[in-house]
PDB file of C-alpha atoms and ligand atoms in Angstrom:
ATOM      1  CA  MET A  30      -9.122 -11.889 -23.836  1.00  0.00           C
ATOM      2  CA  GLN A  31      -7.289  -9.660 -21.368  1.00  0.00           C
ATOM      3  CA  THR A  32      -9.127  -6.418 -22.108  1.00  0.00           C
ATOM      4  CA  LEU A  33     -10.424  -3.691 -19.819  1.00  0.00           C
ATOM      5  CA  GLU A  34     -13.959  -4.509 -20.921  1.00  0.00           C
ATOM      6  CA  VAL A  35     -13.529  -8.164 -19.949  1.00  0.00           C
ATOM      7  CA  LEU A  36     -12.019  -7.211 -16.583  1.00  0.00           C
ATOM      8  CA  ILE A  37     -14.860  -4.786 -15.779  1.00  0.00           C
ATOM      9  CA  LYS A  38     -17.423  -7.419 -16.798  1.00  0.00           C
ATOM     10  CA  LYS A  39     -15.721  -9.969 -14.551  1.00  0.00           C
ATOM     11  CA  LEU A  40     -15.678  -7.496 -11.645  1.00  0.00           C
ATOM     12  CA  TRP A  41     -19.353  -6.638 -12.188  1.00  0.00           C
ATOM     13  CA  GLU A  42     -20.405 -10.298 -12.352  1.00  0.00           C
ATOM     14  CA  ASP A  43     -18.602 -11.095  -9.098  1.00  0.00           C
ATOM     15  CA  TYR A  44     -19.874  -7.933  -7.405  1.00  0.00           C
ATOM     16  CA  SER A  45     -23.489  -8.145  -8.581  1.00  0.00           C
ATOM     17  CA  SER A  46     -23.790 -11.837  -7.759  1.00  0.00           C
ATOM     18  CA  MET A  47     -22.680 -11.053  -4.218  1.00  0.00           C
ATOM     19  CA  SER A  48     -24.429  -7.707  -3.910  1.00  0.00           C
ATOM     20  CA  LYS A  49     -27.878  -8.624  -5.182  1.00  0.00           C
ATOM     21  CA  GLN A  50     -29.158  -5.128  -4.386  1.00  0.00           C
ATOM     22  CA  ALA A  51     -26.821  -3.630  -7.005  1.00  0.00           C
ATOM     23  CA  GLU A  52     -28.128  -6.014  -9.621  1.00  0.00           C
ATOM     24  CA  SER A  53     -31.761  -5.306  -8.634  1.00  0.00           C
ATOM     25  CA  ILE A  54     -31.285  -1.511  -8.619  1.00  0.00           C
ATOM     26  CA  HIS A  55     -29.481  -1.716 -11.953  1.00  0.00           C
ATOM     27  CA  LYS A  56     -32.476  -3.656 -13.381  1.00  0.00           C
ATOM     28  CA  LEU A  57     -34.977  -1.160 -11.901  1.00  0.00           C
ATOM     29  CA  LEU A  58     -33.161   1.698 -13.639  1.00  0.00           C
ATOM     30  CA  ILE A  59     -33.047  -0.142 -16.952  1.00  0.00           C
ATOM     31  CA  ALA A  60     -36.796  -0.876 -16.590  1.00  0.00           C
ATOM     32  CA  ARG A  61     -37.390   2.899 -16.238  1.00  0.00           C
ATOM     33  CA  GLY A  62     -35.676   3.345 -19.566  1.00  0.00           C
ATOM     34  CA  GLU A  63     -32.405   4.610 -18.100  1.00  0.00           C
ATOM     35  CA  LYS A  64     -28.979   3.825 -19.464  1.00  0.00           C
ATOM     36  CA  VAL A  65     -26.710   3.113 -16.501  1.00  0.00           C
ATOM     37  CA  ILE A  66     -23.195   4.532 -16.721  1.00  0.00           C
ATOM     38  CA  ASN A  67     -20.614   3.497 -14.162  1.00  0.00           C
ATOM     39  CA  ASP A  68     -18.876   6.499 -12.551  1.00  0.00           C
ATOM     40  CA  HIS A  69     -16.211   4.590 -10.661  1.00  0.00           C
ATOM     41  CA  ILE A  70     -15.193   1.219  -9.258  1.00  0.00           C
ATOM     42  CA  ALA A  71     -13.550   1.137  -5.825  1.00  0.00           C
ATOM     43  CA  PHE A  72     -10.970  -1.296  -4.473  1.00  0.00           C
ATOM     44  CA  ARG A  73      -9.552  -1.831  -1.010  1.00  0.00           C
ATOM     45  CA  THR A  74      -6.186  -3.267  -0.015  1.00  0.00           C
ATOM     46  CA  PHE A  75      -3.366  -3.202   2.554  1.00  0.00           C
ATOM     47  CA  ASN A  76      -0.189  -1.138   2.064  1.00  0.00           C
ATOM     48  CA  ILE A  77       2.099  -4.178   1.789  1.00  0.00           C
ATOM     49  CA  PRO A  78       3.828  -3.669  -1.592  1.00  0.00           C
ATOM     50  CA  LYS A  79       3.052  -7.207  -2.817  1.00  0.00           C
ATOM     51  CA  VAL A  80      -0.700  -6.468  -2.783  1.00  0.00           C
ATOM     52  CA  GLY A  81      -0.738  -2.679  -2.213  1.00  0.00           C
ATOM     53  CA  LEU A  82      -2.348   0.227  -4.040  1.00  0.00           C
ATOM     54  CA  ALA A  83       0.446   0.369  -6.636  1.00  0.00           C
ATOM     55  CA  THR A  84       0.067  -3.343  -7.429  1.00  0.00           C
ATOM     56  CA  ILE A  85      -3.639  -2.924  -8.144  1.00  0.00           C
ATOM     57  CA  ALA A  86      -3.077   0.366  -9.973  1.00  0.00           C
ATOM     58  CA  LYS A  87      -0.545  -1.309 -12.278  1.00  0.00           C
ATOM     59  CA  ILE A  88      -3.340  -3.426 -13.775  1.00  0.00           C
ATOM     60  CA  PHE A  89      -5.299  -0.321 -14.755  1.00  0.00           C
ATOM     61  CA  ILE A  90      -2.228   1.673 -15.830  1.00  0.00           C
ATOM     62  CA  GLY A  91      -1.637  -1.229 -18.240  1.00  0.00           C
ATOM     63  CA  PHE A  92      -5.029  -0.419 -19.777  1.00  0.00           C
ATOM     64  CA  GLY A  93      -4.132   3.257 -20.247  1.00  0.00           C
ATOM     65  CA  TYR A  94      -5.307   4.732 -16.942  1.00  0.00           C
ATOM     66  CA  LYS A  95      -3.408   7.687 -15.471  1.00  0.00           C
ATOM     67  CA  PRO A  96      -3.001   8.516 -11.774  1.00  0.00           C
ATOM     68  CA  ASN A  97      -5.007  11.487 -10.601  1.00  0.00           C
ATOM     69  CA  GLY A  98      -6.132  12.761  -7.181  1.00  0.00           C
ATOM     70  CA  GLU A  99      -4.625  11.651  -3.847  1.00  0.00           C
ATOM     71  CA  TYR A 100      -6.669  11.371  -0.675  1.00  0.00           C
ATOM     72  CA  HIS A 101      -5.846  10.965   2.999  1.00  0.00           C
ATOM     73  CA  PHE A 102      -8.197   9.521   5.608  1.00  0.00           C
ATOM     74  CA  LYS A 103      -6.425  10.162   8.872  1.00  0.00           C
ATOM     75  CA  GLU A 104      -8.849   8.541  11.292  1.00  0.00           C
ATOM     76  CA  LYS A 105      -9.431   5.455   9.147  1.00  0.00           C
ATOM     77  CA  LYS A 106      -5.653   5.237   8.471  1.00  0.00           C
ATOM     78  CA  LEU A 107      -6.178   5.086   4.730  1.00  0.00           C
ATOM     79  CA  TYR A 108      -4.445   6.511   1.713  1.00  0.00           C
ATOM     80  CA  ALA A 109      -6.193   6.545  -1.674  1.00  0.00           C
ATOM     81  CA  ARG A 110      -5.700   7.554  -5.288  1.00  0.00           C
ATOM     82  CA  HIS A 111      -7.994   7.731  -8.231  1.00  0.00           C
ATOM     83  CA  TYR A 112      -7.174   6.892 -11.829  1.00  0.00           C
ATOM     84  CA  GLU A 113      -8.781   8.121 -15.022  1.00  0.00           C
ATOM     85  CA  HIS A 114      -8.869   6.671 -18.502  1.00  0.00           C
ATOM     86  CA  PRO A 115      -8.367   8.876 -21.606  1.00  0.00           C
ATOM     87  CA  ASP A 116     -11.772   7.625 -22.777  1.00  0.00           C
ATOM     88  CA  PRO A 117     -14.173   9.197 -20.236  1.00  0.00           C
ATOM     89  CA  ASN A 118     -16.729   6.456 -20.946  1.00  0.00           C
ATOM     90  CA  ASN A 119     -14.554   4.136 -18.887  1.00  0.00           C
ATOM     91  CA  PRO A 120     -15.161   4.265 -15.130  1.00  0.00           C
ATOM     92  CA  LYS A 121     -12.732   6.031 -12.856  1.00  0.00           C
ATOM     93  CA  ILE A 122     -10.829   3.665 -10.563  1.00  0.00           C
ATOM     94  CA  PHE A 123     -10.577   4.512  -6.851  1.00  0.00           C
ATOM     95  CA  ILE A 124      -8.047   2.497  -4.849  1.00  0.00           C
ATOM     96  CA  SER A 125      -7.444   2.829  -1.131  1.00  0.00           C
ATOM     97  CA  GLU A 126      -4.976   1.042   1.136  1.00  0.00           C
ATOM     98  CA  LEU A 127      -4.781   0.605   4.911  1.00  0.00           C
ATOM     99  CA  LYS A 128      -1.586   2.050   6.423  1.00  0.00           C
ATOM    100  CA  LEU A 129      -0.542  -0.886   8.580  1.00  0.00           C
ATOM    101  CA  GLU A 130       2.261   0.934  10.375  1.00  0.00           C
ATOM    102  CA  GLU A 131      -0.393   3.091  12.046  1.00  0.00           C
ATOM    103  CA  CYS A 132      -2.309   0.015  13.276  1.00  0.00           C
ATOM    104  CA  SER A 133      -1.783  -2.156  16.365  1.00  0.00           C
ATOM    105  CA  ALA A 134       0.899  -4.862  16.422  1.00  0.00           C
ATOM    106  CA  ASP A 135      -1.857  -7.504  16.635  1.00  0.00           C
ATOM    107  CA  LEU A 136      -3.626  -6.232  13.525  1.00  0.00           C
ATOM    108  CA  GLN A 137      -0.335  -5.999  11.646  1.00  0.00           C
ATOM    109  CA  LYS A 138       0.513  -9.579  12.506  1.00  0.00           C
ATOM    110  CA  ILE A 139      -2.864 -10.953  11.373  1.00  0.00           C
ATOM    111  CA  VAL A 140      -2.718  -9.019   8.101  1.00  0.00           C
ATOM    112  CA  LYS A 141       0.907  -9.962   7.374  1.00  0.00           C
ATOM    113  CA  ASP A 142      -0.005 -13.623   7.880  1.00  0.00           C
ATOM    114  CA  LEU A 143      -2.866 -13.277   5.393  1.00  0.00           C
ATOM    115  CA  VAL A 144      -0.766 -11.506   2.774  1.00  0.00           C
ATOM    116  CA  ALA A 145       2.042 -14.082   3.197  1.00  0.00           C
ATOM    117  CA  GLN A 146      -0.416 -16.718   1.925  1.00  0.00           C
ATOM    118  CA  VAL A 147      -0.982 -14.861  -1.361  1.00  0.00           C
ATOM    119  CA  PRO A 148       1.032 -16.539  -4.136  1.00  0.00           C
ATOM    120  CA  ASP A 149       3.437 -14.052  -5.806  1.00  0.00           C
ATOM    121  CA  GLN A 150       2.297 -15.269  -9.186  1.00  0.00           C
ATOM    122  CA  LEU A 151      -1.313 -14.348  -8.425  1.00  0.00           C
ATOM    123  CA  THR A 152      -0.402 -10.723  -7.646  1.00  0.00           C
ATOM    124  CA  LYS A 153       1.193 -10.453 -11.103  1.00  0.00           C
ATOM    125  CA  GLN A 154      -1.938 -11.675 -12.882  1.00  0.00           C
ATOM    126  CA  TRP A 155      -3.847  -9.205 -15.066  1.00  0.00           C
ATOM    127  CA  ASP A 156      -7.035  -9.869 -13.092  1.00  0.00           C
ATOM    128  CA  PHE A 157      -5.535  -9.996  -9.578  1.00  0.00           C
ATOM    129  CA  CYS A 158      -7.961  -7.262  -8.482  1.00  0.00           C
ATOM    130  CA  ALA A 159     -10.819  -9.715  -9.135  1.00  0.00           C
ATOM    131  CA  CYS A 160      -9.348 -12.817  -7.455  1.00  0.00           C
ATOM    132  CA  GLY A 161     -11.503 -12.735  -4.313  1.00  0.00           C
ATOM    133  CA  VAL A 162     -10.061 -14.165  -1.089  1.00  0.00           C
ATOM    134  CA  PRO A 163      -6.534 -15.521  -1.719  1.00  0.00           C
ATOM    135  CA  TRP A 164      -5.985 -16.759   1.838  1.00  0.00           C
ATOM    136  CA  LYS A 165      -7.456 -19.476   4.046  1.00  0.00           C
ATOM    137  CA  PRO A 166     -10.680 -18.260   5.683  1.00  0.00           C
ATOM    138  CA  VAL A 167     -10.026 -16.412   8.923  1.00  0.00           C
ATOM    139  CA  SER A 168     -11.868 -17.484  12.068  1.00  0.00           C
ATOM    140  CA  TYR A 169     -14.873 -15.426  13.112  1.00  0.00           C
ATOM    141  CA  PRO A 170     -13.086 -14.203  16.284  1.00  0.00           C
ATOM    142  CA  THR A 171     -10.173 -13.017  14.082  1.00  0.00           C
ATOM    143  CA  TYR A 172     -12.612 -11.172  11.811  1.00  0.00           C
ATOM    144  CA  GLU A 173     -14.219  -9.572  14.866  1.00  0.00           C
ATOM    145  CA  LYS A 174     -10.838  -8.605  16.276  1.00  0.00           C
ATOM    146  CA  LEU A 175      -9.898  -6.866  13.026  1.00  0.00           C
ATOM    147  CA  LEU A 176     -13.339  -5.280  12.822  1.00  0.00           C
ATOM    148  CA  SER A 177     -13.080  -3.834  16.313  1.00  0.00           C
ATOM    149  CA  GLU A 178      -9.974  -1.889  15.294  1.00  0.00           C
ATOM    150  CA  SER A 179     -10.649  -1.292  11.605  1.00  0.00           C
ATOM    151  CA  GLU A 180     -13.905  -2.093   9.825  1.00  0.00           C
ATOM    152  CA  TYR A 181     -11.871  -1.839   6.624  1.00  0.00           C
ATOM    153  CA  ALA A 182      -9.403  -4.570   7.702  1.00  0.00           C
ATOM    154  CA  GLY A 183     -12.286  -6.818   8.768  1.00  0.00           C
ATOM    155  CA  TRP A 184     -13.963  -6.420   5.373  1.00  0.00           C
ATOM    156  CA  MET A 185     -10.701  -7.173   3.548  1.00  0.00           C
ATOM    157  CA  SER A 186     -10.088 -10.346   5.579  1.00  0.00           C
ATOM    158  CA  ALA A 187     -13.544 -11.696   4.638  1.00  0.00           C
ATOM    159  CA  PHE A 188     -13.853 -10.475   1.034  1.00  0.00           C
ATOM    160  CA  GLY A 189     -10.315  -9.963  -0.300  1.00  0.00           C
ATOM    161  CA  PHE A 190      -9.664  -8.510  -3.743  1.00  0.00           C
ATOM    162  CA  ARG A 191     -12.779  -7.591  -5.733  1.00  0.00           C
ATOM    163  CA  ALA A 192     -14.836  -4.481  -6.422  1.00  0.00           C
ATOM    164  CA  ASN A 193     -15.918  -2.987  -3.111  1.00  0.00           C
ATOM    165  CA  HIS A 194     -18.519  -0.963  -5.014  1.00  0.00           C
ATOM    166  CA  PHE A 195     -19.668   0.168  -8.404  1.00  0.00           C
ATOM    167  CA  THR A 196     -21.235   3.601  -8.785  1.00  0.00           C
ATOM    168  CA  VAL A 197     -24.190   4.808 -10.827  1.00  0.00           C
ATOM    169  CA  TYR A 198     -23.320   8.101 -12.536  1.00  0.00           C
ATOM    170  CA  PHE A 199     -26.371  10.271 -11.845  1.00  0.00           C
ATOM    171  CA  ASN A 200     -25.816  12.965 -14.497  1.00  0.00           C
ATOM    172  CA  PRO A 201     -26.889  11.010 -17.596  1.00  0.00           C
ATOM    173  CA  LEU A 202     -30.061   9.708 -15.885  1.00  0.00           C
ATOM    174  CA  LYS A 203     -33.124  11.309 -17.469  1.00  0.00           C
ATOM    175  CA  THR A 204     -36.030  10.473 -15.167  1.00  0.00           C
ATOM    176  CA  PHE A 205     -34.885  12.048 -11.878  1.00  0.00           C
ATOM    177  CA  LYS A 206     -34.868  15.740 -10.996  1.00  0.00           C
ATOM    178  CA  ASP A 207     -32.012  15.485  -8.522  1.00  0.00           C
ATOM    179  CA  LEU A 208     -30.073  13.046  -6.338  1.00  0.00           C
ATOM    180  CA  GLN A 209     -32.609  13.514  -3.542  1.00  0.00           C
ATOM    181  CA  GLU A 210     -35.445  12.316  -5.784  1.00  0.00           C
ATOM    182  CA  PHE A 211     -33.223   9.426  -6.885  1.00  0.00           C
ATOM    183  CA  ASN A 212     -32.582   8.492  -3.240  1.00  0.00           C
ATOM    184  CA  GLU A 213     -36.341   8.522  -2.535  1.00  0.00           C
ATOM    185  CA  PHE A 214     -36.812   6.111  -5.430  1.00  0.00           C
ATOM    186  CA  ILE A 215     -34.127   3.786  -4.014  1.00  0.00           C
ATOM    187  CA  LYS A 216     -35.726   3.852  -0.556  1.00  0.00           C
ATOM    188  CA  LYS A 217     -39.241   3.319  -1.936  1.00  0.00           C
ATOM    189  CA  SER A 218     -37.862   0.328  -3.814  1.00  0.00           C
ATOM    190  CA  GLY A 219     -36.938  -1.150  -0.428  1.00  0.00           C
ATOM    191  CA  TYR A 220     -33.245  -0.367   0.003  1.00  0.00           C
ATOM    192  CA  LYS A 221     -31.641   1.325   2.997  1.00  0.00           C
ATOM    193  CA  LEU A 222     -29.224   4.180   2.441  1.00  0.00           C
ATOM    194  CA  ASN A 223     -26.075   4.920   4.407  1.00  0.00           C
ATOM    195  CA  THR A 224     -27.016   7.890   6.596  1.00  0.00           C
ATOM    196  CA  SER A 225     -23.570   8.553   8.079  1.00  0.00           C
ATOM    197  CA  GLY A 226     -22.914  12.241   7.387  1.00  0.00           C
ATOM    198  CA  GLY A 227     -26.478  12.558   5.963  1.00  0.00           C
ATOM    199  CA  GLU A 228     -27.941  10.676   3.016  1.00  0.00           C
ATOM    200  CA  ILE A 229     -26.183  12.974   0.559  1.00  0.00           C
ATOM    201  CA  LYS A 230     -22.483  13.569   1.127  1.00  0.00           C
ATOM    202  CA  GLY A 231     -20.898  16.635  -0.446  1.00  0.00           C
ATOM    203  CA  SER A 232     -22.561  19.571  -2.176  1.00  0.00           C
ATOM    204  CA  PRO A 233     -22.675  21.406  -5.518  1.00  0.00           C
ATOM    205  CA  GLN A 234     -20.073  23.784  -4.019  1.00  0.00           C
ATOM    206  CA  GLU A 235     -17.735  20.799  -3.726  1.00  0.00           C
ATOM    207  CA  PHE A 236     -18.769  19.774  -7.263  1.00  0.00           C
ATOM    208  CA  LEU A 237     -19.754  16.270  -6.131  1.00  0.00           C
ATOM    209  CA  GLU A 238     -22.749  14.796  -4.331  1.00  0.00           C
ATOM    210  CA  GLN A 239     -22.765  11.121  -3.373  1.00  0.00           C
ATOM    211  CA  SER A 240     -25.052   8.660  -1.678  1.00  0.00           C
ATOM    212  CA  SER A 241     -24.922   4.910  -1.228  1.00  0.00           C
ATOM    213  CA  THR A 242     -26.896   1.923  -0.042  1.00  0.00           C
ATOM    214  CA  LEU A 243     -25.966   0.100   3.132  1.00  0.00           C
ATOM    215  CA  ALA A 244     -23.918  -2.946   2.201  1.00  0.00           C
ATOM    216  CA  HIS A 245     -25.884  -6.031   1.234  1.00  0.00           C
ATOM    217  CA  PRO A 246     -25.588  -8.794   3.898  1.00  0.00           C
ATOM    218  CA  VAL A 247     -23.564 -11.756   2.645  1.00  0.00           C
ATOM    219  CA  GLU A 248     -23.151 -15.220   4.114  1.00  0.00           C
ATOM    220  CA  VAL A 249     -19.447 -15.865   4.668  1.00  0.00           C
ATOM    221  CA  LYS A 250     -17.819 -19.171   5.578  1.00  0.00           C
ATOM    222  CA  PHE A 251     -15.278 -18.460   8.306  1.00  0.00           C
ATOM    223  CA  ALA A 252     -12.778 -21.093   9.471  1.00  0.00           C
ATOM    224  CA  ASP A 253     -14.994 -21.979  12.419  1.00  0.00           C
ATOM    225  CA  CYS A 254     -18.550 -20.998  11.428  1.00  0.00           C
ATOM    226  CA  THR A 255     -20.791 -19.313   8.863  1.00  0.00           C
ATOM    227  CA  ARG A 256     -22.002 -15.779   9.524  1.00  0.00           C
ATOM    228  CA  THR A 257     -23.907 -13.104   7.631  1.00  0.00           C
ATOM    229  CA  ILE A 258     -21.941  -9.859   7.464  1.00  0.00           C
ATOM    230  CA  PRO A 259     -22.038  -6.612   5.395  1.00  0.00           C
ATOM    231  CA  GLY A 260     -20.654  -7.199   1.887  1.00  0.00           C
ATOM    232  CA  CYS A 261     -20.683  -4.614  -0.908  1.00  0.00           C
ATOM    233  CA  TYR A 262     -22.786  -1.509  -1.472  1.00  0.00           C
ATOM    234  CA  TYR A 263     -23.966   0.472  -4.497  1.00  0.00           C
ATOM    235  CA  GLU A 264     -22.996   4.119  -4.803  1.00  0.00           C
ATOM    236  CA  PHE A 265     -24.601   7.039  -6.647  1.00  0.00           C
ATOM    237  CA  ALA A 266     -22.703  10.136  -7.744  1.00  0.00           C
ATOM    238  CA  GLN A 267     -23.786  13.455  -9.208  1.00  0.00           C
ATOM    239  CA  ARG A 268     -21.009  15.649 -10.580  1.00  0.00           C
ATOM    240  CA  TYR A 269     -21.034  19.398 -11.180  1.00  0.00           C
ATOM    241  CA  LYS A 270     -19.181  21.702 -13.536  1.00  0.00           C
ATOM    242  CA  LEU A 271     -16.057  23.467 -12.318  1.00  0.00           C
ATOM    243  CA  PRO A 272     -15.750  27.224 -12.952  1.00  0.00           C
ATOM    244  CA  ASP A 273     -13.893  26.393 -16.195  1.00  0.00           C
ATOM    245  CA  GLY A 274     -16.974  24.536 -17.462  1.00  0.00           C
ATOM    246  CA  LYS A 275     -15.443  21.069 -17.181  1.00  0.00           C
ATOM    247  CA  ILE A 276     -17.158  18.400 -15.101  1.00  0.00           C
ATOM    248  CA  PHE A 277     -15.337  17.697 -11.810  1.00  0.00           C
ATOM    249  CA  THR A 278     -13.850  14.198 -12.053  1.00  0.00           C
ATOM    250  CA  GLY A 279     -12.207  13.960  -8.612  1.00  0.00           C
ATOM    251  CA  PHE A 280     -13.394  12.908  -5.187  1.00  0.00           C
ATOM    252  CA  VAL A 281     -14.042  14.750  -1.921  1.00  0.00           C
ATOM    253  CA  ALA A 282     -12.150  13.112   0.946  1.00  0.00           C
ATOM    254  CA  GLN A 283     -14.637  14.169   3.613  1.00  0.00           C
ATOM    255  CA  SER A 284     -17.515  12.575   1.680  1.00  0.00           C
ATOM    256  CA  ALA A 285     -15.573   9.426   0.782  1.00  0.00           C
ATOM    257  CA  ASP A 286     -14.733   9.079   4.472  1.00  0.00           C
ATOM    258  CA  LYS A 287     -18.460   8.694   5.244  1.00  0.00           C
ATOM    259  CA  ILE A 288     -19.098   6.476   2.197  1.00  0.00           C
ATOM    260  CA  PHE A 289     -16.537   3.980   3.583  1.00  0.00           C
ATOM    261  CA  GLU A 290     -18.978   3.472   6.458  1.00  0.00           C
ATOM    262  CA  SER A 291     -21.499   1.828   4.122  1.00  0.00           C
ATOM    263  CA  THR A 292     -19.975  -1.540   5.081  1.00  0.00           C
ATOM    264  CA  ASP A 293     -19.964  -0.723   8.790  1.00  0.00           C
ATOM    265  CA  ASN A 294     -22.794  -2.132  10.888  1.00  0.00           C
ATOM    266  CA  ARG A 295     -20.942  -1.934  14.184  1.00  0.00           C
ATOM    267  CA  PRO A 296     -22.853  -0.081  16.922  1.00  0.00           C
ATOM    268  CA  LYS A 297     -22.174   3.661  16.497  1.00  0.00           C
ATOM    269  CA  LYS A 298     -19.980   5.159  19.209  1.00  0.00           C
TER     270      LYS A 298
HETATM  271 NI1   NI B   8     -17.042   5.455  -4.277  1.00  0.00          NI
END
């Protein structure tokens, strides 16, 4: 059945089997008696039309989602949009794409070669956003070359099309006073948080506070060797009411910018 529910289940199964920490944290919350609601699912891609933001968005628009906020990440050379479903129980969808024209000629060439391997038919499939890696494995030196210029491009080359992260919606949780207390619980349970820009990104004044784990290490088979590299992370989001009394449903670019670094274990400059 090609339903939104089936697609989200498929994305979660792929993501949680790769990112064991998300599955474990999810189970810990359920064991506390919490009901876990997913705030948003995030996807990454390149801005080549065949596989770009619009191609991924089309899948969700087909399920009734509507485009919403636009976001620009100048330094990371990313453009993003978020999509909302008329039924607020469905997660928001956050899609970003790397603006290749702003990248080096070498990076562009590597990425164009990868995207050229993606069968057209696959990009038209209803579950394209969950297809994984649709190209031959890159070599580890190629991954490292991409990584040195753009952590985002490196991640894409190794992991392809799948959920980059799921997000626990903090608001409906009943056993935590605030996001800080929640973060303490996550750390006490043995998980490391992304500290770039502080553990909590954003503020009540921006109507959104977010934190995230550091990406779970995943063993990846490259063309020439097997290496363990950062995979996917789990995000946590607390939303606040706007002056009109409605809950803020957007994103804060400055915070998202730091959240992207949850997959980055390169030495900090
Ligand atoms: Ni996110």
